[in-house]
Short mmCIF file of C-alpha atoms and ligand atoms in Angstrom, two decimals:
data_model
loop_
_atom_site.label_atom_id
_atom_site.label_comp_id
_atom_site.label_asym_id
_atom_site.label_seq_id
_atom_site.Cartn_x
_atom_site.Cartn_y
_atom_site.Cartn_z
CA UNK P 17 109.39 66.43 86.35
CA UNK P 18 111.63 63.84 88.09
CA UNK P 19 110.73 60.09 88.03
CA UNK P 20 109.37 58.86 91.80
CA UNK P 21 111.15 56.71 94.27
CA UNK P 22 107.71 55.32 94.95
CA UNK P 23 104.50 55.18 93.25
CA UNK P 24 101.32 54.21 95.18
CA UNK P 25 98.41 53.58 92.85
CA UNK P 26 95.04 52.10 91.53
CA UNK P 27 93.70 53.04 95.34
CA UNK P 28 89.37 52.56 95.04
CA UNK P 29 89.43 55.62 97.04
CA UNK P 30 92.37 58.15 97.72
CA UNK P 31 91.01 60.95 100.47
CA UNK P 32 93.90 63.52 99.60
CA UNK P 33 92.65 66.01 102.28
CA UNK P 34 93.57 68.99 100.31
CA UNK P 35 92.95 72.77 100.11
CA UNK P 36 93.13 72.89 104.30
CA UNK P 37 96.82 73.68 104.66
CA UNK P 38 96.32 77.17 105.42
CA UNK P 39 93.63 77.27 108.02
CA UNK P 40 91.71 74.47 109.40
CA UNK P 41 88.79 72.75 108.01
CA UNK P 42 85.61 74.27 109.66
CA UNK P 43 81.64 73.51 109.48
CA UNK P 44 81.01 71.71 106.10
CA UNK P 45 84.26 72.19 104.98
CA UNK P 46 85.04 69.25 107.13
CA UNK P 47 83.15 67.16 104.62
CA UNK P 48 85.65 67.98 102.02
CA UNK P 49 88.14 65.73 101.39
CA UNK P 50 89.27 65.83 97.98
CA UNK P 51 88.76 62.34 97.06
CA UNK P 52 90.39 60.83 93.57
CA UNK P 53 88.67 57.70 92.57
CA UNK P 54 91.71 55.40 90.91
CA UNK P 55 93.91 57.38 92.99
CA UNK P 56 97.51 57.17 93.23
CA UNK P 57 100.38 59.76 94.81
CA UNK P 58 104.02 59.86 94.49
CA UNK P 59 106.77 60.23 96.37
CA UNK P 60 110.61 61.46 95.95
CA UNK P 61 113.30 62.35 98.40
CA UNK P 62 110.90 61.27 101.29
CA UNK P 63 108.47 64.31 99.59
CA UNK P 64 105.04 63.65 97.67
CA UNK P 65 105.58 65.34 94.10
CA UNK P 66 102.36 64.26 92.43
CA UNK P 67 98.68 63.41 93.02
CA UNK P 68 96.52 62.44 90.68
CA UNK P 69 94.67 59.59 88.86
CA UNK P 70 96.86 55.97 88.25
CA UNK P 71 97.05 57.33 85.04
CA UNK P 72 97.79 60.90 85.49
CA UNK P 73 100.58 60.54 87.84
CA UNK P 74 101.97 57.45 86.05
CA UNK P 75 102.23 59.06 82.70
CA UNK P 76 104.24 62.05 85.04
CA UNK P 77 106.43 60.02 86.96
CA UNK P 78 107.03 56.63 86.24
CA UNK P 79 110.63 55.85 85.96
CA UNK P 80 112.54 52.80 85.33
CA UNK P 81 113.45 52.83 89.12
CA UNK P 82 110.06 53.30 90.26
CA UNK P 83 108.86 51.06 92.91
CA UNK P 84 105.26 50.87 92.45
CA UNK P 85 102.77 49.31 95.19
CA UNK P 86 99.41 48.91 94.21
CA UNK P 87 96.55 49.64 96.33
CA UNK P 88 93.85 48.25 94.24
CA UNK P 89 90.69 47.63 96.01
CA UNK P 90 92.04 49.94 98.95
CA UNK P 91 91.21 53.22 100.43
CA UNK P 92 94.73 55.67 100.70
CA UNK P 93 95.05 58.41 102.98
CA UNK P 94 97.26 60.50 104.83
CA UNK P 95 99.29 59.13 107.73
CA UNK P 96 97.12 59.71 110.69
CA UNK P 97 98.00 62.71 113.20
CA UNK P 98 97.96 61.84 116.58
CA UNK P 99 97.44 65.53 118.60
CA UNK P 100 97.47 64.76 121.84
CA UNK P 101 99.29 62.00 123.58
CA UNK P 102 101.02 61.36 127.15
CA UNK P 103 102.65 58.06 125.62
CA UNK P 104 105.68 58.49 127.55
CA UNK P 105 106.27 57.11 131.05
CA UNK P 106 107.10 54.19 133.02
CA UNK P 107 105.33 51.47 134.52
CA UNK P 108 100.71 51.15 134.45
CA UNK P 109 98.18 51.33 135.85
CA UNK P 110 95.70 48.56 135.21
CA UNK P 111 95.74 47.69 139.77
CA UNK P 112 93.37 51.18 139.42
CA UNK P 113 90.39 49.20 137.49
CA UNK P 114 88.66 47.77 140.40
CA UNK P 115 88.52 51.46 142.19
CA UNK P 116 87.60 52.66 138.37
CA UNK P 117 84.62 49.88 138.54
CA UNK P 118 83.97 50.58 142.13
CA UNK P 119 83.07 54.01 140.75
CA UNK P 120 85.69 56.10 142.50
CA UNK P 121 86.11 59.22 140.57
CA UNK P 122 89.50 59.58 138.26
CA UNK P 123 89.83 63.23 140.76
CA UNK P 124 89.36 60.96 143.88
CA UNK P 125 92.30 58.66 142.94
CA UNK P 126 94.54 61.26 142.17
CA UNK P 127 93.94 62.57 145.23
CA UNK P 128 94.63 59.85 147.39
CA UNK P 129 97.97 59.88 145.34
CA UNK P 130 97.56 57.53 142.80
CA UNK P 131 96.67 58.05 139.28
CA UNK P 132 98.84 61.16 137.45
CA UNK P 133 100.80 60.72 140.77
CA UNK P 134 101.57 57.15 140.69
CA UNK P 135 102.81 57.32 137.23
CA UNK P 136 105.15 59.92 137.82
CA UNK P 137 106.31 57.76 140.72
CA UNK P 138 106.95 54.99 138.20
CA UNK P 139 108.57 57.21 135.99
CA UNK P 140 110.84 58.35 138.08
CA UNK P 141 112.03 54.72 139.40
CA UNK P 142 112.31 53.73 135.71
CA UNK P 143 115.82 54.30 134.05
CA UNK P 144 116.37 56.42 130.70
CA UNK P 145 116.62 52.90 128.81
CA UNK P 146 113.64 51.34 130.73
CA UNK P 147 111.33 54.30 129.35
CA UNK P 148 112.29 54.75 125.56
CA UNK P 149 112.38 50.07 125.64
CA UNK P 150 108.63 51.23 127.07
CA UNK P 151 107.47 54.12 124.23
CA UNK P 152 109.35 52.59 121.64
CA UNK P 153 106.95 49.97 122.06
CA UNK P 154 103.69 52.04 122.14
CA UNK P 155 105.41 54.10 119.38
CA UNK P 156 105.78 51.11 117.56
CA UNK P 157 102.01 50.42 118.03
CA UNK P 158 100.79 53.86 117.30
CA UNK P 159 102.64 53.65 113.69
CA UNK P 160 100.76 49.74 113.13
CA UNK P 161 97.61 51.96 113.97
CA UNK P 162 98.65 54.65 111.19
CA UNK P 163 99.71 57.21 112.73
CA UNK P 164 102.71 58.95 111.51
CA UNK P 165 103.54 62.11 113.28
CA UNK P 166 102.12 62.83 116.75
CA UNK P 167 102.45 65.24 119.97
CA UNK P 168 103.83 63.81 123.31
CA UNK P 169 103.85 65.82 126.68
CA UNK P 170 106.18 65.28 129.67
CA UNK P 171 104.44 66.14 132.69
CA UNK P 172 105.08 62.49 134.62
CA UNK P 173 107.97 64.11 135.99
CA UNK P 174 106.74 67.19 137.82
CA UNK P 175 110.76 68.37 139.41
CA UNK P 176 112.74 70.42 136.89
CA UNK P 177 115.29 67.15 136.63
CA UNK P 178 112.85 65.05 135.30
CA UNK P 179 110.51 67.20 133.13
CA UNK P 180 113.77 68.09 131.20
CA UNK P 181 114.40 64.41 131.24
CA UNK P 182 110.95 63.29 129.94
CA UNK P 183 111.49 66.00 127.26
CA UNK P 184 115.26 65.04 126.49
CA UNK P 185 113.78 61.42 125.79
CA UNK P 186 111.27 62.60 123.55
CA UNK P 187 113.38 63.99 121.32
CA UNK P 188 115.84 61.26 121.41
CA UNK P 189 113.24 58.62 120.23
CA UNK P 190 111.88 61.59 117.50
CA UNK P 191 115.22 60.44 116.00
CA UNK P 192 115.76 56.66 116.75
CA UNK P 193 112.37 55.42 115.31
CA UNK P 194 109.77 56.24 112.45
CA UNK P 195 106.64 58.51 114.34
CA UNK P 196 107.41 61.94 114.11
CA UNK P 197 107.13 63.95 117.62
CA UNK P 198 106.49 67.31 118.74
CA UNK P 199 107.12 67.81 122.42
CA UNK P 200 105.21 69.51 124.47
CA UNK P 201 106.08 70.81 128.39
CA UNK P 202 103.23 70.25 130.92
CA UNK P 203 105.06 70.38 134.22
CA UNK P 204 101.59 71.55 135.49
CA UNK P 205 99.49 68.29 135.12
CA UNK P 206 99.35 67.67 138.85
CA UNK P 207 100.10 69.02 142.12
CA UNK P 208 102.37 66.86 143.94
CA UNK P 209 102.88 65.78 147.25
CA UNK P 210 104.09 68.93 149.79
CA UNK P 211 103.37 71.97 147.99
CA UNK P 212 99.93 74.03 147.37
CA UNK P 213 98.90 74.60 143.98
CA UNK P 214 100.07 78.18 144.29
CA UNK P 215 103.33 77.34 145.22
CA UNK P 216 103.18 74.43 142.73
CA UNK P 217 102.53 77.44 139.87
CA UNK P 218 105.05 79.45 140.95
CA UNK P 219 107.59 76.68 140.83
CA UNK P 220 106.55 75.57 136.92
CA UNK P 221 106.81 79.28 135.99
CA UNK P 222 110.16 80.11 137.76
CA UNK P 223 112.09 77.33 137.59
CA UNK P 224 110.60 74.67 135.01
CA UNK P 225 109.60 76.70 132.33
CA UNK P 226 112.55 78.91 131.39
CA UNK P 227 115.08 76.01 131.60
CA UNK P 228 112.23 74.01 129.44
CA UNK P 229 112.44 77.10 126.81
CA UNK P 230 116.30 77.36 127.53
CA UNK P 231 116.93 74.74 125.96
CA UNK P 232 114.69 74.53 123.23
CA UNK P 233 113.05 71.47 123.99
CA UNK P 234 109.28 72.26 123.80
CA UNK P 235 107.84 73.62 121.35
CA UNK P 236 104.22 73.81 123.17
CA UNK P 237 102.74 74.49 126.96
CA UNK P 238 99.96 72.39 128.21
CA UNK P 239 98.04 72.49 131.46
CA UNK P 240 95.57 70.19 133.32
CA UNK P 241 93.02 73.26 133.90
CA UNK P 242 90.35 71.59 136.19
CA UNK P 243 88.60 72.26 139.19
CA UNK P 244 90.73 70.77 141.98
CA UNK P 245 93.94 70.48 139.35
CA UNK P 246 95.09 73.76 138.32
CA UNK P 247 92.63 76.72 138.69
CA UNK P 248 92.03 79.20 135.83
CA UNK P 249 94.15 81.94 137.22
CA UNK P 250 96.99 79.61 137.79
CA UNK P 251 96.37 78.16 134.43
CA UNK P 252 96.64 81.32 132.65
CA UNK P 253 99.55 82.69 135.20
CA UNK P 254 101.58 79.70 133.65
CA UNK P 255 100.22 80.13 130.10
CA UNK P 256 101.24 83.84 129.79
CA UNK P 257 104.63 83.06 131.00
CA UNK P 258 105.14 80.15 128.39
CA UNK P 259 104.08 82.79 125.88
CA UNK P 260 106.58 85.07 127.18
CA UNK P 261 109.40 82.61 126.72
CA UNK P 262 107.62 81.89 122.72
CA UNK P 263 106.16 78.50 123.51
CA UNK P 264 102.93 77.77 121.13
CA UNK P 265 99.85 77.09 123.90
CA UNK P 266 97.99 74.25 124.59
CA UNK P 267 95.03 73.29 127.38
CA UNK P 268 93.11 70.35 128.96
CA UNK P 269 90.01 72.46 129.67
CA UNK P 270 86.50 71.53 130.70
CA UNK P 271 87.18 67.95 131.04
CA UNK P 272 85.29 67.14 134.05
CA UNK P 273 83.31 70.02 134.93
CA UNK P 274 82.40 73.72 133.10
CA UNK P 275 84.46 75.87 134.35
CA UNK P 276 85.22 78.96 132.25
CA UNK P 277 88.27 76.73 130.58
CA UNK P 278 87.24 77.31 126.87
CA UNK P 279 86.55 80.92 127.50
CA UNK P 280 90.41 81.01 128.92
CA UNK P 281 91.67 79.11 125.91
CA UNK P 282 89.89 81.81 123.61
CA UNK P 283 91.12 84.55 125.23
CA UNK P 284 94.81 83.46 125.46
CA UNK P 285 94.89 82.36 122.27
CA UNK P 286 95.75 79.35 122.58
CA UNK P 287 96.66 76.67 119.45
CA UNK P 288 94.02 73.53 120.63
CA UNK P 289 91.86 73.79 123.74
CA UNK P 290 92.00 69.71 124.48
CA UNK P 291 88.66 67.62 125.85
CA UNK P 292 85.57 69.64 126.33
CA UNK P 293 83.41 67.43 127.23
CA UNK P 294 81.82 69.99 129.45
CA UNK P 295 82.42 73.74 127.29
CA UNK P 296 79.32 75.41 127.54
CA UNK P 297 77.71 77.54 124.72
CA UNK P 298 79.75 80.99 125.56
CA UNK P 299 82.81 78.74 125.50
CA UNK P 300 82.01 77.34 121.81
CA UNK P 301 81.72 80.80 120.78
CA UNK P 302 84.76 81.97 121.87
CA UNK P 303 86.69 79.27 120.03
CA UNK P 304 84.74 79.65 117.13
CA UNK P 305 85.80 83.43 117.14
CA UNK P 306 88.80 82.62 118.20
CA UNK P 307 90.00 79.84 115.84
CA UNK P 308 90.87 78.10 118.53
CA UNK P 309 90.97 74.15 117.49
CA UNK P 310 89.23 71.83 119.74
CA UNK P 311 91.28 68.68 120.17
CA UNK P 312 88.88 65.84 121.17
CA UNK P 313 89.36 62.60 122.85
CA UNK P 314 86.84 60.26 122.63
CA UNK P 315 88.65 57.40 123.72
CA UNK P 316 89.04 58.83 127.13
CA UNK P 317 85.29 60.07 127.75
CA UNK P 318 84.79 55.90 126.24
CA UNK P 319 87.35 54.42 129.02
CA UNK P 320 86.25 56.91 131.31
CA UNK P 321 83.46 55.42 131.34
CA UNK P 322 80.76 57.87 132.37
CA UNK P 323 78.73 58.03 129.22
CA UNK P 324 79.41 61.33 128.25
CA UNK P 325 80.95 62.92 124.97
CA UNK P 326 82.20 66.58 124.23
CA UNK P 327 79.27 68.22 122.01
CA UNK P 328 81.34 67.76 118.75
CA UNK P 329 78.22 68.30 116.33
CA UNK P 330 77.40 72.06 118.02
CA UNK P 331 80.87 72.82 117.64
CA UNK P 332 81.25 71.79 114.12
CA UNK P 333 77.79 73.91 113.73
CA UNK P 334 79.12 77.20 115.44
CA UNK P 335 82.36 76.70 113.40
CA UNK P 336 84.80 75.36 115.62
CA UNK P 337 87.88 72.85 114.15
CA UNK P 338 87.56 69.70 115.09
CA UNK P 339 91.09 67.60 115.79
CA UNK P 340 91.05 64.07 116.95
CA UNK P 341 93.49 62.58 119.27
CA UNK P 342 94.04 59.16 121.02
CA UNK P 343 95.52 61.06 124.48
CA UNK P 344 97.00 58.13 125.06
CA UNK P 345 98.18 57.77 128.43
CA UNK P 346 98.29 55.20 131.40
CA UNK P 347 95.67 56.18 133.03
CA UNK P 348 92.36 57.91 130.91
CA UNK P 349 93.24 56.19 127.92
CA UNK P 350 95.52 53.36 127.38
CA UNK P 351 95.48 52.80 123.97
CA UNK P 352 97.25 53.87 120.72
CA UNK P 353 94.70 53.36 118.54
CA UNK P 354 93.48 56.29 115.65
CA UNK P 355 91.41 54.01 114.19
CA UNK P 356 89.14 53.12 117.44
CA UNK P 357 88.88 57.14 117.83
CA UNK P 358 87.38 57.28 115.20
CA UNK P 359 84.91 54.80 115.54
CA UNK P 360 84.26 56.21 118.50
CA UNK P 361 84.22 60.03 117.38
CA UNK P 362 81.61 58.58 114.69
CA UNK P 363 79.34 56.63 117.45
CA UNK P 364 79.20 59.57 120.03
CA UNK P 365 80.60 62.32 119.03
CA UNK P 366 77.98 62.00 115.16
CA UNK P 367 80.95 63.04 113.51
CA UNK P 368 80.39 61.51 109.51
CA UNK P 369 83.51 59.59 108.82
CA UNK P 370 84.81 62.22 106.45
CA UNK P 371 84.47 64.83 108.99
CA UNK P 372 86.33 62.41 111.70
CA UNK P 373 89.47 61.77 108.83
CA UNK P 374 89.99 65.81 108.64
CA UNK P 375 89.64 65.79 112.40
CA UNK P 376 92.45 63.32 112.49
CA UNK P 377 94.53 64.27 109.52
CA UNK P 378 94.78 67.92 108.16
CA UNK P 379 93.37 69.11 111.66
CA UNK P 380 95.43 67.16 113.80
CA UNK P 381 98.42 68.95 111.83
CA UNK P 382 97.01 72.50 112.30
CA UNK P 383 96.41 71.43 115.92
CA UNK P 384 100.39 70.69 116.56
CA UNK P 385 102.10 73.53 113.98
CA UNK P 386 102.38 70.94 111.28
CA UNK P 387 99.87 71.69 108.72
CA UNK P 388 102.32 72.95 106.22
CA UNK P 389 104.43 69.67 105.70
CA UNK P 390 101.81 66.73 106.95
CA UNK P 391 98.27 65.73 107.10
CA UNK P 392 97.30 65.39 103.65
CA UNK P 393 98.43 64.14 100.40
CA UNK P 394 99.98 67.66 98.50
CA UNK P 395 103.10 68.01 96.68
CA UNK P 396 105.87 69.54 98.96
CA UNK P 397 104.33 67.46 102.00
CA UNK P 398 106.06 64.49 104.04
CA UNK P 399 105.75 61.14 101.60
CA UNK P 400 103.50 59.68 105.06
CA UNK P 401 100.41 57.59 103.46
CA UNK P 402 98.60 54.79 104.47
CA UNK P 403 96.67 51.98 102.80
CA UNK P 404 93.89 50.67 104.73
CA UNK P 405 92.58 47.51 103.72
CA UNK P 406 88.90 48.21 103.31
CA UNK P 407 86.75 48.53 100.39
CA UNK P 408 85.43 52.53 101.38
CA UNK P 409 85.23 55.41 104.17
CA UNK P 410 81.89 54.12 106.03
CA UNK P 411 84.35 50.70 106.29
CA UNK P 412 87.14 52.66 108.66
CA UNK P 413 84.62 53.30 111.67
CA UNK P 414 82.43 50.62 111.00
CA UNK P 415 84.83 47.73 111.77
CA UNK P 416 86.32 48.53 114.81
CA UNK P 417 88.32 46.71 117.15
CA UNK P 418 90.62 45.65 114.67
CA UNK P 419 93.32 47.38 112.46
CA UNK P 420 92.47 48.38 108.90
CA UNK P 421 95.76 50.12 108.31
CA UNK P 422 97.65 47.29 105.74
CA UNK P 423 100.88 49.56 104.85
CA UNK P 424 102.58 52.51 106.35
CA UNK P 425 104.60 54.72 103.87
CA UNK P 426 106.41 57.29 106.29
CA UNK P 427 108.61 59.62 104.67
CA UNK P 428 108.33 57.83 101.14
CA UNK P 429 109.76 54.10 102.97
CA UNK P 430 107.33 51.63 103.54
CA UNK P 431 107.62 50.96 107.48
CA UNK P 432 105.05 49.02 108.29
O1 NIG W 511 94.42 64.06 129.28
N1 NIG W 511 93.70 65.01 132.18
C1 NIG W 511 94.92 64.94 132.42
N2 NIG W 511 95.81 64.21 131.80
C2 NIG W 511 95.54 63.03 131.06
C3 NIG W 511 95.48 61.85 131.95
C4 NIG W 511 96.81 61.43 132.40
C5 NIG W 511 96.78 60.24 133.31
O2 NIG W 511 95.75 59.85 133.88
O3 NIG W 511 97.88 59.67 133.49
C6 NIG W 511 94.34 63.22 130.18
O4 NIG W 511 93.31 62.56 130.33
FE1 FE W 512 95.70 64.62 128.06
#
């Protein structure tokens, strides 16, 4: 055994997360995560190469150039997995709060050409420089939050040009700053101005998506499949196609209303089927069969504002993987906080808190093709811990509003 670079140790409470790499954690299983009392983990090369008690993994890797931090008092987990975000873009939209508390519907101000639409219009006036200043600085927020590898979608862009743009940027900043990103292509998140939706689909399928595959810039293909958005057969015309051209699948799907989008999701396939707040029973059956993760937001149904929450505890019951994800994003949820989802994933979605940390660690991972190097603390896994400052689990949800996470160790380098 070779001495660590860095030894974290004497954590009150290490959740480790283990035994979920495989498949995701489903039904009780969720519960299970593998907590060490006196914890510690190290790290060498940027990779964790023991877990263990202080004294177990001391007595195995201590060296004479060992940095050690202690996290005595302190609960240690996994860097947090952020699943599902629309962090970059240019510009906000806070001028849409008085329609928001007016009651206009998110649907209604999309349609009127704001919302998605005025974002990409932002977006577009916004220079290459003027975006990544802008992400950086959400990025930079998202890692004070915890989290240490997360998903980002173009889809602000909705022209060929500037989808390939949004997803040329993402992996530019994937290698000037510490969060790790997986793109993902969602040229269909909204119908702009002057075409149908049909004609809309046919342009994402002939002309977006094989230059998007091309050139190897995705790795996943999302759509906005709603009622009024994209329709199920259009959703599934572009999903099949992205399959074709070996992109991993993704879908918003019975966000706003039940609409068959769960039952889509399960027969495509797909990796997560993202939001629904609306699946109905047939639909949580199918993912259940299907393994299909459900990725769920919380924040968004909280800023939404409309007092109502996907039915997490019937899904965890039928079997169905829970992920948790900020989907940060100007508009349905601007924030890039893990720990406020999962306060709120405990307060309305009854998640217990150990059920909401696999939702937004080894879950999250499975959720974005990740499970085998983040997402919990294993040897061979990314060196990406946290230590929160507070004194047990019940402590992360319970204090909200504020930020528990103390340290971020990404890679086996403490950056933040
Ligand atoms: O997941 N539902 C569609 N897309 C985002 C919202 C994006 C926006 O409003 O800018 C979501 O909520
Ligand atoms: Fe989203």
């Amino acid at each position: 055994m070779h001495y660590a670079d860095l030894l974290i140790h004497s954590a009150r409470m290490m959740a480790t997360l283990k035994g979920h790499s495989d498949s995701p954690a489903v039904g009780e299983k969720m519960s299970e995560i593998g907590l060490i009392e006196n914890g510690a983990v190290a790290i060498r090369e940027g990779k964790i190469i023991a877990v263990g008690t202080t004294e177990e993994v001391r007595k195995a890797c201590l060296g004479p150039e060992t940095k050690e931090i202690s996290a005595e008092g302190k609960v240690v987990t996994p860097g947090f997995v952020d699943p599902h975000t629309h962090v970059l873009y240019g510009g906000s939209r806070e001028n849409e709060l008085s329609l928001k508390l007016k009651g206009v519907p998110y649907l209604d101000i999309l349609k009127q050409g704001g919302g998605i639409l005025s974002t990409v219009r932002s977006t577009k006036q916004a220079s290459d420089e003027e975006i990544k200043t802008q992400t950086n600085r959400r990025l930079r927020t998202m890692l004070s939050f915890g989290t240490t590898t997360a998903e980002v979608k173009s889809g602000y862009g909705l022209t060929v040009e500037e989808e390939l743009r949004a997803l040329r940027l993402i992996h530019e900043l994937d290698k000037e700053q510490a969060v790790d990103l997986v793109p993902t292509f969602m040229g269909a998140h909204a119908v702009p101005a002057g075409y149908s939706e049909e004609e809309f689909t046919d342009y994402v399928i002939d002309e977006m998506l094989p230059k998007a595959a091309a050139e190897g810039l995705a790795e996943f293909c999302d759509v906005f499949c709603e009622p009024g958005v994209f329709s199920l057969e259009s959703s599934e015309r572009i999903l099949v196609k992205a399959q074709q051209l070996n992109l991993k699948l993704k879908m918003h799907a019975d966000e706003l209303e039940s609409a068959g989008g769960a039952e889509l999701a399960a027969k495509l396939g797909v990796v997560s089927a993202d939001h629904l707040l609306k699946v109905s029973e047939a639909g949580i059956a199918a993912l259940a069969q299907k393994g299909v993760i459900a990725a769920l937001l919380p924040a968004t149904s909280f800023n939404l504002a409309k007092n109502s929450y996907a039915p997490a505890r019937e899904m965890v019951r039928a079997g169905v993987p829970i992920a948790l994800a900020t989907d940060s994003n100007p508009g349905s949820s601007p924030t890039e906080s893990m720990p406020l989802v999962l306060t709120i994933a405990c307060l309305y979605l009854r998640l217990t808190p150990e059920e909401a940390l696999a939702g937004a660690t080894i879950n999250a991972a499975h959720a974005i093709g990740r499970a085998d190097q983040v997402g919990s603390l294993e040897v061979g896994k990314k060196g990406d811990v946290l230590i929160l400052d507070i004194p047990n689990l019940n402590y992360l949800p319970y204090h909200f509003g504020n930020n528990p996470v103390e340290k971020v160790i990404k890679g086996g380098k403490l950056v933040w």
